[in-house]
């Protein structure tokens, strides 16, 4: 599932550098997640890195972009293959 940031976002900028896919950016009013790039960190991390760091827990599953674990893995591999995402996973090191 791609995630979405709700309007409870306080624009703290903590999540943006944590995203391995560069999916998070500052929008007009709050931070936004590009559903094309968000893989819920599948293939890279055990948990969604943005959710881990958000101080107000305003990052949730986007009901309009639900994807299975397999779909997310495939999406991640395609993004890497297209050169849009770098495989920076600690899991990939071994
Ligand atoms: Fe980026 Fe992962 Fe958050 Fe998606 S879940 S926006 S890939 S940090
Ligand atoms: Fe907004 Fe949470 Fe990201 Fe901070 S960490 S910018 S509150 S979504």
Short mmCIF file of C-alpha atoms and ligand atoms in Angstrom, two decimals:
data_model
loop_
_atom_site.label_atom_id
_atom_site.label_comp_id
_atom_site.label_asym_id
_atom_site.label_seq_id
_atom_site.Cartn_x
_atom_site.Cartn_y
_atom_site.Cartn_z
CA UNK A 1 0.00 0.00 0.00
CA UNK A 2 1.18 3.46 -0.64
CA UNK A 3 0.85 5.71 2.34
CA UNK A 4 -0.72 9.13 2.61
CA UNK A 5 -0.05 12.06 4.92
CA UNK A 6 -3.10 13.52 6.65
CA UNK A 7 -3.73 17.19 7.38
CA UNK A 8 -2.48 16.64 10.91
CA UNK A 9 1.02 17.00 9.47
CA UNK A 10 2.96 19.74 11.26
CA UNK A 11 5.53 20.17 8.46
CA UNK A 12 8.39 19.12 10.69
CA UNK A 13 10.42 17.71 7.76
CA UNK A 14 11.56 14.69 9.74
CA UNK A 15 10.13 12.11 7.35
CA UNK A 16 11.40 13.47 4.04
CA UNK A 17 15.08 12.48 4.39
CA UNK A 18 14.13 9.07 5.81
CA UNK A 19 12.33 7.89 2.68
CA UNK A 20 14.61 5.56 0.69
CA UNK A 21 12.59 6.23 -2.46
CA UNK A 22 12.46 10.01 -2.41
CA UNK A 23 8.68 9.69 -2.35
CA UNK A 24 8.10 12.44 0.20
CA UNK A 25 8.17 16.12 -0.65
CA UNK A 26 6.81 19.36 0.69
CA UNK A 27 3.43 20.11 -0.84
CA UNK A 28 1.47 23.34 -0.90
CA UNK A 29 0.35 23.04 2.72
CA UNK A 30 1.67 19.78 4.13
CA UNK A 31 4.11 17.10 3.13
CA UNK A 32 2.92 14.69 0.47
CA UNK A 33 3.79 11.16 -0.65
CA UNK A 34 4.00 10.23 -4.32
CA UNK A 35 2.04 6.95 -4.56
CA UNK A 36 4.09 6.03 -7.65
CA UNK A 37 7.23 5.96 -5.53
CA UNK A 38 5.96 4.74 -2.16
CA UNK A 39 6.52 1.02 -1.72
CA UNK A 40 5.81 1.08 2.01
CA UNK A 41 9.55 0.40 2.22
CA UNK A 42 9.03 -3.20 1.11
CA UNK A 43 12.29 -4.72 -0.11
CA UNK A 44 14.32 -2.21 1.86
CA UNK A 45 13.16 -2.01 5.44
CA UNK A 46 11.03 -4.05 7.78
CA UNK A 47 8.83 -1.08 8.59
CA UNK A 48 7.74 2.11 6.91
CA UNK A 49 10.54 4.52 7.78
CA UNK A 50 8.38 7.63 7.56
CA UNK A 51 5.81 6.20 9.97
CA UNK A 52 8.60 5.31 12.40
CA UNK A 53 9.79 8.90 12.64
CA UNK A 54 6.61 10.96 12.32
CA UNK A 55 6.05 12.65 15.70
CA UNK A 56 2.31 13.08 15.24
CA UNK A 57 1.46 9.74 13.58
CA UNK A 58 -0.22 11.38 10.62
CA UNK A 59 1.00 8.95 7.96
CA UNK A 60 -1.57 6.29 7.18
CA UNK A 61 -2.43 3.72 4.52
CA UNK A 62 -4.01 5.37 1.51
CA UNK A 63 -7.31 3.57 0.91
CA UNK A 64 -7.12 4.55 -2.77
CA UNK A 65 -3.72 2.89 -3.22
CA UNK A 66 -3.86 -0.50 -1.56
CA UNK A 67 -1.33 -3.03 -2.83
CA UNK A 68 -0.30 -6.49 -1.69
CA UNK A 69 3.16 -7.32 -0.36
CA UNK A 70 3.94 -9.01 -3.69
CA UNK A 71 2.78 -6.00 -5.67
CA UNK A 72 4.90 -3.71 -3.51
CA UNK A 73 7.96 -5.91 -3.99
CA UNK A 74 7.40 -5.89 -7.75
CA UNK A 75 6.91 -2.13 -7.68
CA UNK A 76 10.17 -1.71 -5.78
CA UNK A 77 12.09 -3.91 -8.22
CA UNK A 78 10.65 -2.03 -11.18
CA UNK A 79 11.59 1.33 -9.65
CA UNK A 80 15.14 0.08 -9.09
CA UNK A 81 15.26 -1.33 -12.63
CA UNK A 82 14.09 2.01 -14.00
CA UNK A 83 16.78 3.78 -12.01
CA UNK A 84 14.23 5.83 -10.07
CA UNK A 85 15.11 4.25 -6.75
CA UNK A 86 18.48 3.17 -5.38
CA UNK A 87 18.67 -0.12 -3.50
CA UNK A 88 20.03 1.37 -0.29
CA UNK A 89 18.69 -1.36 1.92
CA UNK A 90 20.83 -2.72 4.71
CA UNK A 91 19.21 -6.04 3.79
CA UNK A 92 20.66 -5.76 0.29
CA UNK A 93 24.18 -5.41 1.65
CA UNK A 94 24.45 -9.04 2.64
FE1 LIG B 1 8.90 6.43 1.65
FE2 LIG B 1 8.71 4.11 2.88
FE3 LIG B 1 7.28 6.18 3.74
FE4 LIG B 1 6.65 5.04 1.43
S1 LIG B 1 6.56 4.07 3.47
S2 LIG B 1 6.84 7.22 1.80
S3 LIG B 1 8.66 4.41 0.66
S4 LIG B 1 9.49 6.00 3.79
FE1 LIG B 2 4.46 15.80 8.49
FE2 LIG B 2 4.91 13.63 9.99
FE3 LIG B 2 6.46 14.17 7.88
FE4 LIG B 2 6.60 15.70 10.06
S1 LIG B 2 7.16 13.52 9.92
S2 LIG B 2 6.54 16.40 7.93
S3 LIG B 2 4.48 15.70 10.72
S4 LIG B 2 4.27 13.67 7.84
#
